[in-house]
Every structure is written in structure tokens, then in C-alpha cells.
Amino acid sequence: NAGVTQTPKFRVLKTGQSMTLLCAQDMNHEYMYWYRQDPGMGLRLIHYSVGEGTTAKGEVPDGYNVSRLKKQNFLLGLESAAPSQTSVYFCASSYPPEGYTFGSGTRLTVV
Amino acid sequence: TQLLEQSPQFLSIQEGENLTVYCNSSSVFSSLQWYRQEPGEGPVLLVTVVTGGEVKKLKRLTFQFGDARKDSSLHITAAQPGDTGLYLCAGVALGNYQLIWGAGTKLIIKP
């Protein structure tokens, strides 16, 4: 049982480049989330989705876009990367009110 | 804005000692979740407490939800090096399924 799979695991981008982070879950969860985790800042919600075709902004959405075209996939896009977006990104899914299942993260460095 | 304050932020103790981590808020939560995160991995759900005053045990870990459902504690008895990690609490907001995250407690257990 794979759970939540994130790709890639590591990436280095130059300022201004774009990229898409992929998240896939095989648990048939309705809800999916993108977080970033920075030292001393904890987990901060970027965007989330409560079902296929829906997305909503979280706490820190600026500079990111998301899409949920299929129930099992949630994509996070950076159109023009900035050094402030250097972080570890986590995808999670859930079937409320049960707890979240997280992926193993993507470590992104923007230089 | 709902906040969840976690303390201490950092704890380094010897193997065999006991410790308690606290999560406090002025807000009432419908439930509270505890996660453990190891380096390079995503958080993993340990337990969910739902009822005020509820106590749950997971081997040497004891979780308690406050009577008023505003706070929670995690007590570890006879800590082992394998308990090392980042412990995160997350409160489920009333009326929706949004998680309010604590900043985490970094725990190091020295052999």
C-alpha cells in the first residue's frame, strides 16, 4: 500500500524557473493538501482540495497554483520560483475526521 | 485566529528519563491529533483524542485531551533513543476539518 507518493524528492531551481510537484494517493481520500515546512515556522498550508475539481487557498498561497483534475492526484505549481520558496514541501490526504497521511516530502532549493 | 502553542520547543534528555510535551490553546477543538516526524520523512499520525478528559496509551506514550478540549499533553515514560523525532500536535477546528498546527517539539533521546 503506497499511501501518498510525492515526486520529485529533491530539486534545485534557478530564480524565475517554473516547476510542478506531483502528489498521488491510493487511499480514495477526498481531501488533499499541500504544506511547506520551514525551520521555526512549523507546517503552513499552501492550498487544499476537498474533492476532484475543487481547490482552495490556505495560509500562504501566493506564488503557487494547484490543480486537482483527478481524485487521486494533486499538483502544486511554481510559475516563477523565488529564493523565498526554498523549503520542504509535503503533500497529505485525509478522510475527515480521520488523521492525515503525509508523503515523504520534496526538498526544493531556489538559487 | 486560532493558535496552538507547543512546549517545549526542544528537549534533549538521557535514555530512561520521563518527559511531557504540552499543547495549549485558548480555542476549543473538536479533536486533537499527535504526529511524529523523523528526519527526511513526513509526519506520521500517532493518535487522535476526541473526548474531553480522554486518555490514550500507545506503549510508553500517554496522550491526554484536556477536559475543556483546549489543550493536550504527551507523556513518554522511560524514553528510548527510538523516540527521537519531531512531535507535532494539531487541533481540528470546530465546524470544519481544518487542522491548526503546533510548531513542534524536537526531542532527542541520548543513549
JSON list of C-alpha atoms in Angstrom, two decimals:
[
{"chain": "A", "resi": 1, "resn": "ASN", "atom": "CA", "xyz": [0.00, 0.00, 0.00]},
{"chain": "A", "resi": 2, "resn": "ALA", "atom": "CA", "xyz": [1.83, 3.12, -1.27]},
{"chain": "A", "resi": 3, "resn": "GLY", "atom": "CA", "xyz": [-0.21, 5.75, 0.61]},
{"chain": "A", "resi": 4, "resn": "VAL", "atom": "CA", "xyz": [0.90, 9.21, -0.57]},
{"chain": "A", "resi": 5, "resn": "THR", "atom": "CA", "xyz": [3.67, 9.47, -3.13]},
{"chain": "A", "resi": 6, "resn": "GLN", "atom": "CA", "xyz": [5.47, 12.71, -3.93]},
{"chain": "A", "resi": 7, "resn": "THR", "atom": "CA", "xyz": [7.80, 13.38, -6.83]},
{"chain": "A", "resi": 8, "resn": "PRO", "atom": "CA", "xyz": [10.46, 14.57, -7.13]},
{"chain": "A", "resi": 9, "resn": "LYS", "atom": "CA", "xyz": [12.23, 14.13, -3.77]},
{"chain": "A", "resi": 10, "resn": "PHE", "atom": "CA", "xyz": [14.82, 16.81, -4.43]},
{"chain": "A", "resi": 11, "resn": "ARG", "atom": "CA", "xyz": [15.04, 19.71, -6.87]},
{"chain": "A", "resi": 12, "resn": "VAL", "atom": "CA", "xyz": [17.24, 22.76, -7.39]},
{"chain": "A", "resi": 13, "resn": "LEU", "atom": "CA", "xyz": [15.73, 25.62, -9.40]},
{"chain": "A", "resi": 14, "resn": "LYS", "atom": "CA", "xyz": [17.11, 28.90, -10.59]},
{"chain": "A", "resi": 15, "resn": "THR", "atom": "CA", "xyz": [15.17, 32.05, -9.73]},
{"chain": "A", "resi": 16, "resn": "GLY", "atom": "CA", "xyz": [12.41, 32.57, -12.28]},
{"chain": "A", "resi": 17, "resn": "GLN", "atom": "CA", "xyz": [12.15, 28.94, -13.37]},
{"chain": "A", "resi": 18, "resn": "SER", "atom": "CA", "xyz": [8.92, 27.00, -13.10]},
{"chain": "A", "resi": 19, "resn": "MET", "atom": "CA", "xyz": [8.16, 23.51, -11.90]},
{"chain": "A", "resi": 20, "resn": "THR", "atom": "CA", "xyz": [5.35, 21.20, -10.85]},
{"chain": "A", "resi": 21, "resn": "LEU", "atom": "CA", "xyz": [5.35, 18.99, -7.78]},
{"chain": "A", "resi": 22, "resn": "LEU", "atom": "CA", "xyz": [3.32, 15.82, -8.13]},
{"chain": "A", "resi": 23, "resn": "CYS", "atom": "CA", "xyz": [1.29, 14.11, -5.42]},
{"chain": "A", "resi": 24, "resn": "ALA", "atom": "CA", "xyz": [-0.60, 10.85, -5.79]},
{"chain": "A", "resi": 25, "resn": "GLN", "atom": "CA", "xyz": [-2.65, 8.95, -3.21]},
{"chain": "A", "resi": 26, "resn": "ASP", "atom": "CA", "xyz": [-4.17, 5.50, -3.48]},
{"chain": "A", "resi": 27, "resn": "MET", "atom": "CA", "xyz": [-6.49, 5.60, -0.43]},
{"chain": "A", "resi": 28, "resn": "ASN", "atom": "CA", "xyz": [-9.50, 7.14, -2.20]},
{"chain": "A", "resi": 29, "resn": "HIS", "atom": "CA", "xyz": [-9.31, 10.18, 0.09]},
{"chain": "A", "resi": 30, "resn": "GLU", "atom": "CA", "xyz": [-11.46, 13.18, -0.80]},
{"chain": "A", "resi": 31, "resn": "TYR", "atom": "CA", "xyz": [-9.29, 15.81, 0.86]},
{"chain": "A", "resi": 32, "resn": "MET", "atom": "CA", "xyz": [-5.75, 16.65, -0.21]},
{"chain": "A", "resi": 33, "resn": "TYR", "atom": "CA", "xyz": [-3.33, 19.32, 0.99]},
{"chain": "A", "resi": 34, "resn": "TRP", "atom": "CA", "xyz": [-0.04, 21.00, 0.17]},
{"chain": "A", "resi": 35, "resn": "TYR", "atom": "CA", "xyz": [2.12, 22.26, 3.05]},
{"chain": "A", "resi": 36, "resn": "ARG", "atom": "CA", "xyz": [5.51, 23.83, 3.32]},
{"chain": "A", "resi": 37, "resn": "GLN", "atom": "CA", "xyz": [7.75, 23.28, 6.32]},
{"chain": "A", "resi": 38, "resn": "ASP", "atom": "CA", "xyz": [10.45, 25.75, 7.29]},
{"chain": "A", "resi": 39, "resn": "PRO", "atom": "CA", "xyz": [12.67, 25.76, 10.40]},
{"chain": "A", "resi": 40, "resn": "GLY", "atom": "CA", "xyz": [10.92, 27.52, 13.28]},
{"chain": "A", "resi": 41, "resn": "MET", "atom": "CA", "xyz": [7.75, 28.07, 11.21]},
{"chain": "A", "resi": 42, "resn": "GLY", "atom": "CA", "xyz": [6.09, 24.70, 11.50]},
{"chain": "A", "resi": 43, "resn": "LEU", "atom": "CA", "xyz": [3.74, 23.38, 8.83]},
{"chain": "A", "resi": 44, "resn": "ARG", "atom": "CA", "xyz": [1.96, 26.05, 6.80]},
{"chain": "A", "resi": 45, "resn": "LEU", "atom": "CA", "xyz": [-0.92, 25.24, 4.49]},
{"chain": "A", "resi": 46, "resn": "ILE", "atom": "CA", "xyz": [-0.46, 26.44, 0.91]},
{"chain": "A", "resi": 47, "resn": "HIS", "atom": "CA", "xyz": [-3.57, 25.12, -0.87]},
{"chain": "A", "resi": 48, "resn": "TYR", "atom": "CA", "xyz": [-6.03, 22.33, -0.33]},
{"chain": "A", "resi": 49, "resn": "SER", "atom": "CA", "xyz": [-8.78, 20.46, -2.12]},
{"chain": "A", "resi": 50, "resn": "VAL", "atom": "CA", "xyz": [-11.97, 18.92, -0.75]},
{"chain": "A", "resi": 51, "resn": "GLY", "atom": "CA", "xyz": [-12.66, 16.86, -3.85]},
{"chain": "A", "resi": 52, "resn": "GLU", "atom": "CA", "xyz": [-11.94, 16.31, -7.53]},
{"chain": "A", "resi": 53, "resn": "GLY", "atom": "CA", "xyz": [-12.12, 19.58, -9.46]},
{"chain": "A", "resi": 54, "resn": "THR", "atom": "CA", "xyz": [-12.00, 21.79, -6.35]},
{"chain": "A", "resi": 55, "resn": "THR", "atom": "CA", "xyz": [-9.17, 23.84, -4.86]},
{"chain": "A", "resi": 56, "resn": "ALA", "atom": "CA", "xyz": [-8.94, 26.48, -2.14]},
{"chain": "A", "resi": 57, "resn": "LYS", "atom": "CA", "xyz": [-6.30, 28.81, -0.72]},
{"chain": "A", "resi": 58, "resn": "GLY", "atom": "CA", "xyz": [-4.60, 28.10, 2.54]},
{"chain": "A", "resi": 59, "resn": "GLU", "atom": "CA", "xyz": [-2.45, 30.27, 4.78]},
{"chain": "A", "resi": 60, "resn": "VAL", "atom": "CA", "xyz": [0.40, 31.01, 2.32]},
{"chain": "A", "resi": 61, "resn": "PRO", "atom": "CA", "xyz": [-0.92, 30.65, -1.27]},
{"chain": "A", "resi": 62, "resn": "ASP", "atom": "CA", "xyz": [0.97, 33.47, -3.01]},
{"chain": "A", "resi": 63, "resn": "GLY", "atom": "CA", "xyz": [3.33, 32.30, -5.75]},
{"chain": "A", "resi": 64, "resn": "TYR", "atom": "CA", "xyz": [1.72, 28.84, -6.01]},
{"chain": "A", "resi": 65, "resn": "ASN", "atom": "CA", "xyz": [-1.07, 27.30, -8.06]},
{"chain": "A", "resi": 66, "resn": "VAL", "atom": "CA", "xyz": [-2.72, 23.90, -7.77]},
{"chain": "A", "resi": 67, "resn": "SER", "atom": "CA", "xyz": [-4.92, 21.57, -9.76]},
{"chain": "A", "resi": 68, "resn": "ARG", "atom": "CA", "xyz": [-7.00, 18.51, -8.83]},
{"chain": "A", "resi": 69, "resn": "LEU", "atom": "CA", "xyz": [-8.12, 17.09, -12.15]},
{"chain": "A", "resi": 70, "resn": "LYS", "atom": "CA", "xyz": [-8.29, 13.54, -10.82]},
{"chain": "A", "resi": 71, "resn": "LYS", "atom": "CA", "xyz": [-9.28, 12.47, -7.32]},
{"chain": "A", "resi": 72, "resn": "GLN", "atom": "CA", "xyz": [-6.00, 10.68, -6.70]},
{"chain": "A", "resi": 73, "resn": "ASN", "atom": "CA", "xyz": [-3.68, 13.48, -7.88]},
{"chain": "A", "resi": 74, "resn": "PHE", "atom": "CA", "xyz": [-2.95, 16.95, -6.53]},
{"chain": "A", "resi": 75, "resn": "LEU", "atom": "CA", "xyz": [-0.40, 19.09, -8.38]},
{"chain": "A", "resi": 76, "resn": "LEU", "atom": "CA", "xyz": [1.46, 22.10, -6.96]},
{"chain": "A", "resi": 77, "resn": "GLY", "atom": "CA", "xyz": [2.94, 24.57, -9.44]},
{"chain": "A", "resi": 78, "resn": "LEU", "atom": "CA", "xyz": [5.50, 27.31, -9.05]},
{"chain": "A", "resi": 79, "resn": "GLU", "atom": "CA", "xyz": [5.30, 29.63, -12.07]},
{"chain": "A", "resi": 80, "resn": "SER", "atom": "CA", "xyz": [8.32, 31.81, -11.27]},
{"chain": "A", "resi": 81, "resn": "ALA", "atom": "CA", "xyz": [10.39, 30.43, -8.43]},
{"chain": "A", "resi": 82, "resn": "ALA", "atom": "CA", "xyz": [11.87, 32.78, -5.83]},
{"chain": "A", "resi": 83, "resn": "PRO", "atom": "CA", "xyz": [14.53, 32.09, -3.15]},
{"chain": "A", "resi": 84, "resn": "SER", "atom": "CA", "xyz": [11.78, 32.57, -0.51]},
{"chain": "A", "resi": 85, "resn": "GLN", "atom": "CA", "xyz": [10.19, 29.39, -1.85]},
{"chain": "A", "resi": 86, "resn": "THR", "atom": "CA", "xyz": [13.16, 27.30, -0.74]},
{"chain": "A", "resi": 87, "resn": "SER", "atom": "CA", "xyz": [11.52, 24.83, 1.62]},
{"chain": "A", "resi": 88, "resn": "VAL", "atom": "CA", "xyz": [10.42, 21.26, 2.17]},
{"chain": "A", "resi": 89, "resn": "TYR", "atom": "CA", "xyz": [7.01, 20.63, 0.62]},
{"chain": "A", "resi": 90, "resn": "PHE", "atom": "CA", "xyz": [4.64, 17.98, 1.93]},
{"chain": "A", "resi": 91, "resn": "CYS", "atom": "CA", "xyz": [1.50, 16.63, 0.37]},
{"chain": "A", "resi": 92, "resn": "ALA", "atom": "CA", "xyz": [-1.12, 14.99, 2.56]},
{"chain": "A", "resi": 93, "resn": "SER", "atom": "CA", "xyz": [-4.52, 13.39, 2.15]},
{"chain": "A", "resi": 94, "resn": "SER", "atom": "CA", "xyz": [-7.31, 12.60, 4.55]},
{"chain": "A", "resi": 95, "resn": "TYR", "atom": "CA", "xyz": [-10.81, 11.24, 5.02]},
{"chain": "A", "resi": 96, "resn": "PRO", "atom": "CA", "xyz": [-12.16, 13.60, 7.69]},
{"chain": "A", "resi": 97, "resn": "PRO", "atom": "CA", "xyz": [-12.31, 13.42, 10.61]},
{"chain": "A", "resi": 98, "resn": "GLU", "atom": "CA", "xyz": [-9.51, 10.87, 10.47]},
{"chain": "A", "resi": 99, "resn": "GLY", "atom": "CA", "xyz": [-5.90, 11.99, 10.60]},
{"chain": "A", "resi": 100, "resn": "TYR", "atom": "CA", "xyz": [-3.73, 12.95, 7.68]},
{"chain": "A", "resi": 101, "resn": "THR", "atom": "CA", "xyz": [-1.42, 10.68, 5.69]},
{"chain": "A", "resi": 102, "resn": "PHE", "atom": "CA", "xyz": [1.66, 12.54, 4.52]},
{"chain": "A", "resi": 103, "resn": "GLY", "atom": "CA", "xyz": [4.10, 11.92, 1.70]},
{"chain": "A", "resi": 104, "resn": "SER", "atom": "CA", "xyz": [7.83, 11.86, 2.35]},
{"chain": "A", "resi": 105, "resn": "GLY", "atom": "CA", "xyz": [8.35, 15.39, 1.05]},
{"chain": "A", "resi": 106, "resn": "THR", "atom": "CA", "xyz": [10.10, 17.33, -1.70]},
{"chain": "A", "resi": 107, "resn": "ARG", "atom": "CA", "xyz": [13.16, 19.35, -0.75]},
{"chain": "A", "resi": 108, "resn": "LEU", "atom": "CA", "xyz": [13.28, 22.39, -3.05]},
{"chain": "A", "resi": 109, "resn": "THR", "atom": "CA", "xyz": [16.14, 24.85, -3.25]},
{"chain": "A", "resi": 110, "resn": "VAL", "atom": "CA", "xyz": [15.81, 28.03, -5.32]},
{"chain": "A", "resi": 111, "resn": "VAL", "atom": "CA", "xyz": [19.10, 29.74, -6.10]},
{"chain": "B", "resi": 1, "resn": "THR", "atom": "CA", "xyz": [-7.05, 33.38, 14.57]},
{"chain": "B", "resi": 2, "resn": "GLN", "atom": "CA", "xyz": [-6.70, 30.05, 16.31]},
{"chain": "B", "resi": 3, "resn": "LEU", "atom": "CA", "xyz": [-3.29, 29.27, 17.73]},
{"chain": "B", "resi": 4, "resn": "LEU", "atom": "CA", "xyz": [-1.83, 26.11, 19.22]},
{"chain": "B", "resi": 5, "resn": "GLU", "atom": "CA", "xyz": [1.22, 26.70, 21.38]},
{"chain": "B", "resi": 6, "resn": "GLN", "atom": "CA", "xyz": [3.51, 23.74, 21.86]},
{"chain": "B", "resi": 7, "resn": "SER", "atom": "CA", "xyz": [6.16, 23.47, 24.56]},
{"chain": "B", "resi": 8, "resn": "PRO", "atom": "CA", "xyz": [8.97, 22.91, 24.98]},
{"chain": "B", "resi": 9, "resn": "GLN", "atom": "CA", "xyz": [10.32, 23.65, 21.52]},
{"chain": "B", "resi": 10, "resn": "PHE", "atom": "CA", "xyz": [13.39, 21.50, 22.13]},
{"chain": "B", "resi": 11, "resn": "LEU", "atom": "CA", "xyz": [14.18, 18.76, 24.64]},
{"chain": "B", "resi": 12, "resn": "SER", "atom": "CA", "xyz": [17.31, 16.66, 24.98]},
{"chain": "B", "resi": 13, "resn": "ILE", "atom": "CA", "xyz": [17.32, 14.01, 27.71]},
{"chain": "B", "resi": 14, "resn": "GLN", "atom": "CA", "xyz": [19.03, 10.75, 28.64]},
{"chain": "B", "resi": 15, "resn": "GLU", "atom": "CA", "xyz": [17.60, 7.35, 27.85]},
{"chain": "B", "resi": 16, "resn": "GLY", "atom": "CA", "xyz": [15.31, 6.13, 30.62]},
{"chain": "B", "resi": 17, "resn": "GLU", "atom": "CA", "xyz": [14.05, 9.54, 31.70]},
{"chain": "B", "resi": 18, "resn": "ASN", "atom": "CA", "xyz": [10.42, 10.64, 31.56]},
{"chain": "B", "resi": 19, "resn": "LEU", "atom": "CA", "xyz": [9.15, 13.71, 29.73]},
{"chain": "B", "resi": 20, "resn": "THR", "atom": "CA", "xyz": [5.98, 15.62, 28.94]},
{"chain": "B", "resi": 21, "resn": "VAL", "atom": "CA", "xyz": [5.16, 17.76, 25.91]},
{"chain": "B", "resi": 22, "resn": "TYR", "atom": "CA", "xyz": [2.31, 20.26, 26.07]},
{"chain": "B", "resi": 23, "resn": "CYS", "atom": "CA", "xyz": [-0.08, 21.74, 23.53]},
{"chain": "B", "resi": 24, "resn": "ASN", "atom": "CA", "xyz": [-2.17, 24.69, 24.66]},
{"chain": "B", "resi": 25, "resn": "SER", "atom": "CA", "xyz": [-4.78, 26.93, 23.07]},
{"chain": "B", "resi": 26, "resn": "SER", "atom": "CA", "xyz": [-7.49, 29.37, 24.04]},
{"chain": "B", "resi": 27, "resn": "SER", "atom": "CA", "xyz": [-9.72, 27.75, 21.41]},
{"chain": "B", "resi": 28, "resn": "VAL", "atom": "CA", "xyz": [-11.86, 24.65, 21.71]},
{"chain": "B", "resi": 29, "resn": "PHE", "atom": "CA", "xyz": [-11.15, 21.85, 19.26]},
{"chain": "B", "resi": 30, "resn": "SER", "atom": "CA", "xyz": [-13.39, 19.02, 18.14]},
{"chain": "B", "resi": 31, "resn": "SER", "atom": "CA", "xyz": [-10.41, 16.67, 18.40]},
{"chain": "B", "resi": 32, "resn": "LEU", "atom": "CA", "xyz": [-6.64, 16.77, 18.61]},
{"chain": "B", "resi": 33, "resn": "GLN", "atom": "CA", "xyz": [-4.06, 14.74, 16.77]},
{"chain": "B", "resi": 34, "resn": "TRP", "atom": "CA", "xyz": [-0.43, 13.94, 17.60]},
{"chain": "B", "resi": 35, "resn": "TYR", "atom": "CA", "xyz": [2.17, 13.18, 14.94]},
{"chain": "B", "resi": 36, "resn": "ARG", "atom": "CA", "xyz": [5.83, 12.16, 14.97]},
{"chain": "B", "resi": 37, "resn": "GLN", "atom": "CA", "xyz": [8.17, 13.19, 12.20]},
{"chain": "B", "resi": 38, "resn": "GLU", "atom": "CA", "xyz": [11.60, 11.66, 11.61]},
{"chain": "B", "resi": 39, "resn": "PRO", "atom": "CA", "xyz": [14.33, 13.40, 9.57]},
{"chain": "B", "resi": 40, "resn": "GLY", "atom": "CA", "xyz": [13.66, 13.24, 5.83]},
{"chain": "B", "resi": 41, "resn": "GLU", "atom": "CA", "xyz": [10.14, 11.91, 6.25]},
{"chain": "B", "resi": 42, "resn": "GLY", "atom": "CA", "xyz": [6.63, 13.27, 6.55]},
{"chain": "B", "resi": 43, "resn": "PRO", "atom": "CA", "xyz": [4.71, 13.35, 9.84]},
{"chain": "B", "resi": 44, "resn": "VAL", "atom": "CA", "xyz": [3.07, 10.09, 10.88]},
{"chain": "B", "resi": 45, "resn": "LEU", "atom": "CA", "xyz": [-0.15, 10.07, 12.88]},
{"chain": "B", "resi": 46, "resn": "LEU", "atom": "CA", "xyz": [0.26, 8.60, 16.38]},
{"chain": "B", "resi": 47, "resn": "VAL", "atom": "CA", "xyz": [-3.14, 9.15, 17.93]},
{"chain": "B", "resi": 48, "resn": "THR", "atom": "CA", "xyz": [-6.36, 11.17, 17.83]},
{"chain": "B", "resi": 49, "resn": "VAL", "atom": "CA", "xyz": [-8.12, 12.21, 21.04]},
{"chain": "B", "resi": 50, "resn": "VAL", "atom": "CA", "xyz": [-11.72, 13.25, 20.75]},
{"chain": "B", "resi": 51, "resn": "THR", "atom": "CA", "xyz": [-13.46, 13.43, 24.13]},
{"chain": "B", "resi": 52, "resn": "GLY", "atom": "CA", "xyz": [-12.62, 15.94, 26.85]},
{"chain": "B", "resi": 53, "resn": "GLY", "atom": "CA", "xyz": [-10.54, 14.20, 29.52]},
{"chain": "B", "resi": 54, "resn": "GLU", "atom": "CA", "xyz": [-9.74, 11.28, 27.23]},
{"chain": "B", "resi": 55, "resn": "VAL", "atom": "CA", "xyz": [-6.52, 9.36, 27.86]},
{"chain": "B", "resi": 56, "resn": "LYS", "atom": "CA", "xyz": [-4.96, 7.09, 25.24]},
{"chain": "B", "resi": 57, "resn": "LYS", "atom": "CA", "xyz": [-1.88, 4.95, 25.62]},
{"chain": "B", "resi": 58, "resn": "LEU", "atom": "CA", "xyz": [0.48, 3.78, 22.91]},
{"chain": "B", "resi": 59, "resn": "LYS", "atom": "CA", "xyz": [3.10, 1.56, 24.60]},
{"chain": "B", "resi": 60, "resn": "ARG", "atom": "CA", "xyz": [5.20, 4.04, 26.65]},
{"chain": "B", "resi": 61, "resn": "LEU", "atom": "CA", "xyz": [3.39, 7.11, 25.26]},
{"chain": "B", "resi": 62, "resn": "THR", "atom": "CA", "xyz": [0.36, 8.52, 27.09]},
{"chain": "B", "resi": 63, "resn": "PHE", "atom": "CA", "xyz": [-1.82, 11.16, 25.43]},
{"chain": "B", "resi": 64, "resn": "GLN", "atom": "CA", "xyz": [-4.40, 13.23, 27.27]},
{"chain": "B", "resi": 65, "resn": "PHE", "atom": "CA", "xyz": [-7.02, 15.67, 25.99]},
{"chain": "B", "resi": 66, "resn": "GLY", "atom": "CA", "xyz": [-7.97, 18.45, 28.39]},
{"chain": "B", "resi": 67, "resn": "ASP", "atom": "CA", "xyz": [-11.43, 18.46, 29.93]},
{"chain": "B", "resi": 68, "resn": "ALA", "atom": "CA", "xyz": [-12.33, 21.65, 28.04]},
{"chain": "B", "resi": 69, "resn": "ARG", "atom": "CA", "xyz": [-10.82, 20.31, 24.78]},
{"chain": "B", "resi": 70, "resn": "LYS", "atom": "CA", "xyz": [-8.41, 23.28, 24.61]},
{"chain": "B", "resi": 71, "resn": "ASP", "atom": "CA", "xyz": [-5.17, 21.54, 25.49]},
{"chain": "B", "resi": 72, "resn": "SER", "atom": "CA", "xyz": [-3.37, 18.21, 25.34]},
{"chain": "B", "resi": 73, "resn": "SER", "atom": "CA", "xyz": [-0.26, 16.54, 26.65]},
{"chain": "B", "resi": 74, "resn": "LEU", "atom": "CA", "xyz": [2.03, 13.76, 25.57]},
{"chain": "B", "resi": 75, "resn": "HIS", "atom": "CA", "xyz": [3.93, 11.90, 28.29]},
{"chain": "B", "resi": 76, "resn": "ILE", "atom": "CA", "xyz": [6.73, 9.47, 27.47]},
{"chain": "B", "resi": 77, "resn": "THR", "atom": "CA", "xyz": [7.84, 7.03, 30.15]},
{"chain": "B", "resi": 78, "resn": "ALA", "atom": "CA", "xyz": [11.40, 5.66, 30.13]},
{"chain": "B", "resi": 79, "resn": "ALA", "atom": "CA", "xyz": [12.34, 7.36, 26.87]},
{"chain": "B", "resi": 80, "resn": "GLN", "atom": "CA", "xyz": [14.32, 5.36, 24.32]},
{"chain": "B", "resi": 81, "resn": "PRO", "atom": "CA", "xyz": [16.63, 6.59, 21.51]},
{"chain": "B", "resi": 82, "resn": "GLY", "atom": "CA", "xyz": [13.98, 5.37, 19.07]},
{"chain": "B", "resi": 83, "resn": "ASP", "atom": "CA", "xyz": [11.62, 8.06, 20.44]},
{"chain": "B", "resi": 84, "resn": "THR", "atom": "CA", "xyz": [13.85, 10.75, 18.93]},
{"chain": "B", "resi": 85, "resn": "GLY", "atom": "CA", "xyz": [11.99, 12.94, 16.46]},
{"chain": "B", "resi": 86, "resn": "LEU", "atom": "CA", "xyz": [9.81, 15.99, 15.97]},
{"chain": "B", "resi": 87, "resn": "TYR", "atom": "CA", "xyz": [6.47, 15.73, 17.76]},
{"chain": "B", "resi": 88, "resn": "LEU", "atom": "CA", "xyz": [3.62, 17.79, 16.34]},
{"chain": "B", "resi": 89, "resn": "CYS", "atom": "CA", "xyz": [0.17, 18.42, 17.74]},
{"chain": "B", "resi": 90, "resn": "ALA", "atom": "CA", "xyz": [-2.72, 19.52, 15.54]},
{"chain": "B", "resi": 91, "resn": "GLY", "atom": "CA", "xyz": [-6.18, 20.62, 16.62]},
{"chain": "B", "resi": 92, "resn": "VAL", "atom": "CA", "xyz": [-9.23, 20.03, 14.45]},
{"chain": "B", "resi": 93, "resn": "ALA", "atom": "CA", "xyz": [-11.21, 23.27, 14.31]},
{"chain": "B", "resi": 94, "resn": "LEU", "atom": "CA", "xyz": [-14.88, 23.27, 15.28]},
{"chain": "B", "resi": 95, "resn": "GLY", "atom": "CA", "xyz": [-17.25, 23.46, 12.34]},
{"chain": "B", "resi": 96, "resn": "ASN", "atom": "CA", "xyz": [-14.76, 22.36, 9.69]},
{"chain": "B", "resi": 97, "resn": "TYR", "atom": "CA", "xyz": [-11.93, 19.90, 9.23]},
{"chain": "B", "resi": 98, "resn": "GLN", "atom": "CA", "xyz": [-9.09, 22.43, 9.14]},
{"chain": "B", "resi": 99, "resn": "LEU", "atom": "CA", "xyz": [-6.05, 21.48, 11.21]},
{"chain": "B", "resi": 100, "resn": "ILE", "atom": "CA", "xyz": [-4.36, 24.06, 13.42]},
{"chain": "B", "resi": 101, "resn": "TRP", "atom": "CA", "xyz": [-0.75, 23.01, 13.86]},
{"chain": "B", "resi": 102, "resn": "GLY", "atom": "CA", "xyz": [1.62, 23.49, 16.75]},
{"chain": "B", "resi": 103, "resn": "ALA", "atom": "CA", "xyz": [5.20, 24.45, 15.86]},
{"chain": "B", "resi": 104, "resn": "GLY", "atom": "CA", "xyz": [6.55, 21.13, 17.13]},
{"chain": "B", "resi": 105, "resn": "THR", "atom": "CA", "xyz": [8.82, 19.75, 19.86]},
{"chain": "B", "resi": 106, "resn": "LYS", "atom": "CA", "xyz": [12.18, 18.45, 18.75]},
{"chain": "B", "resi": 107, "resn": "LEU", "atom": "CA", "xyz": [13.02, 15.55, 21.06]},
{"chain": "B", "resi": 108, "resn": "ILE", "atom": "CA", "xyz": [16.47, 13.96, 21.30]},
{"chain": "B", "resi": 109, "resn": "ILE", "atom": "CA", "xyz": [16.99, 10.90, 23.48]},
{"chain": "B", "resi": 110, "resn": "LYS", "atom": "CA", "xyz": [20.67, 10.24, 24.18]},
{"chain": "B", "resi": 111, "resn": "PRO", "atom": "CA", "xyz": [21.83, 6.65, 24.80]}
]
